[in-house]
Amino acid sequence: MDGRQKEHYTQRQDTSAVRHRKTCKANEGSECLSQPSNETSNGANKRIPKREGHLDSPSKDDHVPVYTLVLVLVLSVCTRFYKITEPPHVCWDETHFGKMGSYYINRTFFFDVHPPLGKMLIGLAGYLTGYDGTFPFIKPGDKYEHHSYWGMRAFCAALGSCLPPFAFLIVLELSHSTPAALIAASLLIFDTGCITLSQYILLDPILMFFIMGSVLCMVRFNTQRLRPFGFSWWFWLLLTGFCLSGSLGVKFVGLFVILLVGINTAFDLWRLLGDLSLSLVDFGKHLLARVFGLIMLPLFLYTTIFAVHFVVLNRSGPGDGFFSSSFQSRLIGNNLHNASMPEYLAYGSVITVKNLRIAGGYLHSHWHLYPEGVGAHQQQVTGYLHKDYNNLWLVKRPDNSDDLTGPPELVRHGDIIRLEHKETTRNLHSHFHEAPLTKKHLQVTGYGINGSGDMNDLWQVEVCGGKKGDPVKVLRSKVRFLHRSTGCVLCSSGKTLPKWGWEQVEVTCSPYVKETPSTQWNIEDLINPKLPNISLSVLKPTFLEILWESHIVMIRGNSGLKPKDNEMNSKPWHWPINYQGLRFSGVNETEYRVYLLGNPVIWWLNLLSLALFVLMLTVAFLAKQRGVKMEGMRKVHCHTLMEGGGMLLLGWLLHYLPFYIMGRILYYHHYFPAMLFSSMLTGITLDIFLQNLHLLFSSSISHYLVRGGQFILLLGFIYSFYLFHPLSYGMRGPLAHDPASSMAGLRWMESWEF
């Protein structure tokens, strides 16, 4: 046995013996019947010592405190389900996710920037509890009346109720300390923010359920190291993969917990690679098992989520315009589904033109003009993501001549045309004025009246990859429109115009003539009674094509979520200090008000505990580096800080820091996954701090300080919850500045808006 093996073996003996002594102490008055074995043998019936704080098998000294766990679960359920049906009207983002649940019940296709699992589960919960999908979810404050909405709220509350028990089990597994686990669970039980997020039809409780499930399964899998490839080993590995697919299937921020599990797995494999008793063949088995359980299985389940999504949402709806023409051809009720139309474009046709950039929109115009100071004061031309009569354009010859008697003449590669807007009769036009947002591009407008205009209305048609004389095929040809006077090319920039542009997509004329999806268009609809029709069924895309397109649309939609005019954009540095919450319902004293804000006592304690943890970890590393001898519980606490606490700190960092580099609009509720890790870290930090007070005080005093500290913490959580619970369960009457208000004196920060 070399030096490293001796060190590991001695640490295993110390850890096992310490746990045994703790169990004997907890069972005072009864005989301690079992002793930790120090034997080592190759015999099958000999007990293998525990390794570095990881449990070998369920036994008397590592049992889960069932009664405490049941208490945590009961308190969690009670705080989440209390007044679950109040208020009986739409609150905050229930407008979106309740409506999307209705779309699933009605099988109506829609677009959202998040993957579909959360909305699918909300719709399923509503369907199973009697909701028929007919409530419109138009705006916050709309009364639910006779509609059965409680099932969707109850489903979210049920998943939110699992978070404190999950935190209890995770911290118990990492620290083997019931007080630490109870502190962590209490932080979540009595946090008004977690309660509020769990009580409404939102994605957040579903996302946090899968995130915490992933972490719990990961730490449980880590305890199976000494029994690889057994049933429990496979069970926790595969369940980790299942939860990871759920996390990503609800929101893309599920990638952060995937990264956490990936880092943990990489360190685990690195440890196995350094185990010289393990052959390379066995290491290969470990590697392949993790690839299957943590990569292939989650990918399969994630793909299956989208397969179900596409099968269920098979009817045309408000999301059609975000997707390509071929994607739309699979939707029942869409004008392209099982449709027939002319194969080629001809002069005199009425058409819609769709940009090939994902979410680039249809070429669109309306009677509104560009405002003064934004290029020429002419009619706006934009990209619109929905089907609309104002998307129709008439294809005309450059001289405006129309032969109504002869056979139709096809538009071919290299032809020069005019595009006249059907509704306003103005021509598609460009000139040497800069575009509204993309300053290096030129402005595109509607100009003229009843087809009259000037030379700036002429556009040359180019079929991408074509040659002169090739006809333009409906749906299948990628077409570019080159402006004859300026040499620029018609483009959808993808940028969202301000309110004067109805928040539609900016259309420009780009001087950069390189072929890109932004400058490529296709003819989607075509009306010309003189042309023969063909079936469009051949255009239906494959599953992989629509899966890929869906992800491109979601990613670009997510990055395009920018703050609107006068809209508050929360900053990441606001979140840990509980700087500002969110109004869920009501504003004035006559309304039922719900305000999303974390319990300030809990949130500020979490912040202080982060600093305390860093200090304690630094001291532990310095002591280890200086060779300070650590034995017994001190050694166990040091190990818990470095491994268990380090993992939770990494989880907090991964779920918090990326928001500093995100360009999209941010909200306060984005911090709550990180808050889960911060609360669990607080449980471990405060418990180890209290347990080591004997370093500063005598044993008799430290014993009372530990018990007193635990009691004060629990009392502080409960009392602060009592003070701030109206934030979650609803406020009526005077606002906080009024002495008669239930929240009088509790507006501790000016930025709180209750």
JSON list of C-alpha atoms in Angstrom, two decimals, residues 2 60 114 177 386 430 464 718:
[
{"chain": "A", "resi": 2, "resn": "ASP", "atom": "CA", "xyz": [1.63, 3.29, -1.15]},
{"chain": "A", "resi": 60, "resn": "LYS", "atom": "CA", "xyz": [-28.16, 2.49, 10.65]},
{"chain": "A", "resi": 114, "resn": "HIS", "atom": "CA", "xyz": [-38.63, 28.35, -24.92]},
{"chain": "A", "resi": 177, "resn": "SER", "atom": "CA", "xyz": [-25.92, 16.71, 8.73]},
{"chain": "A", "resi": 386, "resn": "HIS", "atom": "CA", "xyz": [-47.97, 37.01, -39.36]},
{"chain": "A", "resi": 430, "resn": "SER", "atom": "CA", "xyz": [-35.47, 52.67, -52.26]},
{"chain": "A", "resi": 464, "resn": "CYS", "atom": "CA", "xyz": [-29.96, 32.13, -56.46]},
{"chain": "A", "resi": 718, "resn": "ILE", "atom": "CA", "xyz": [-40.67, 31.85, 10.57]}
]
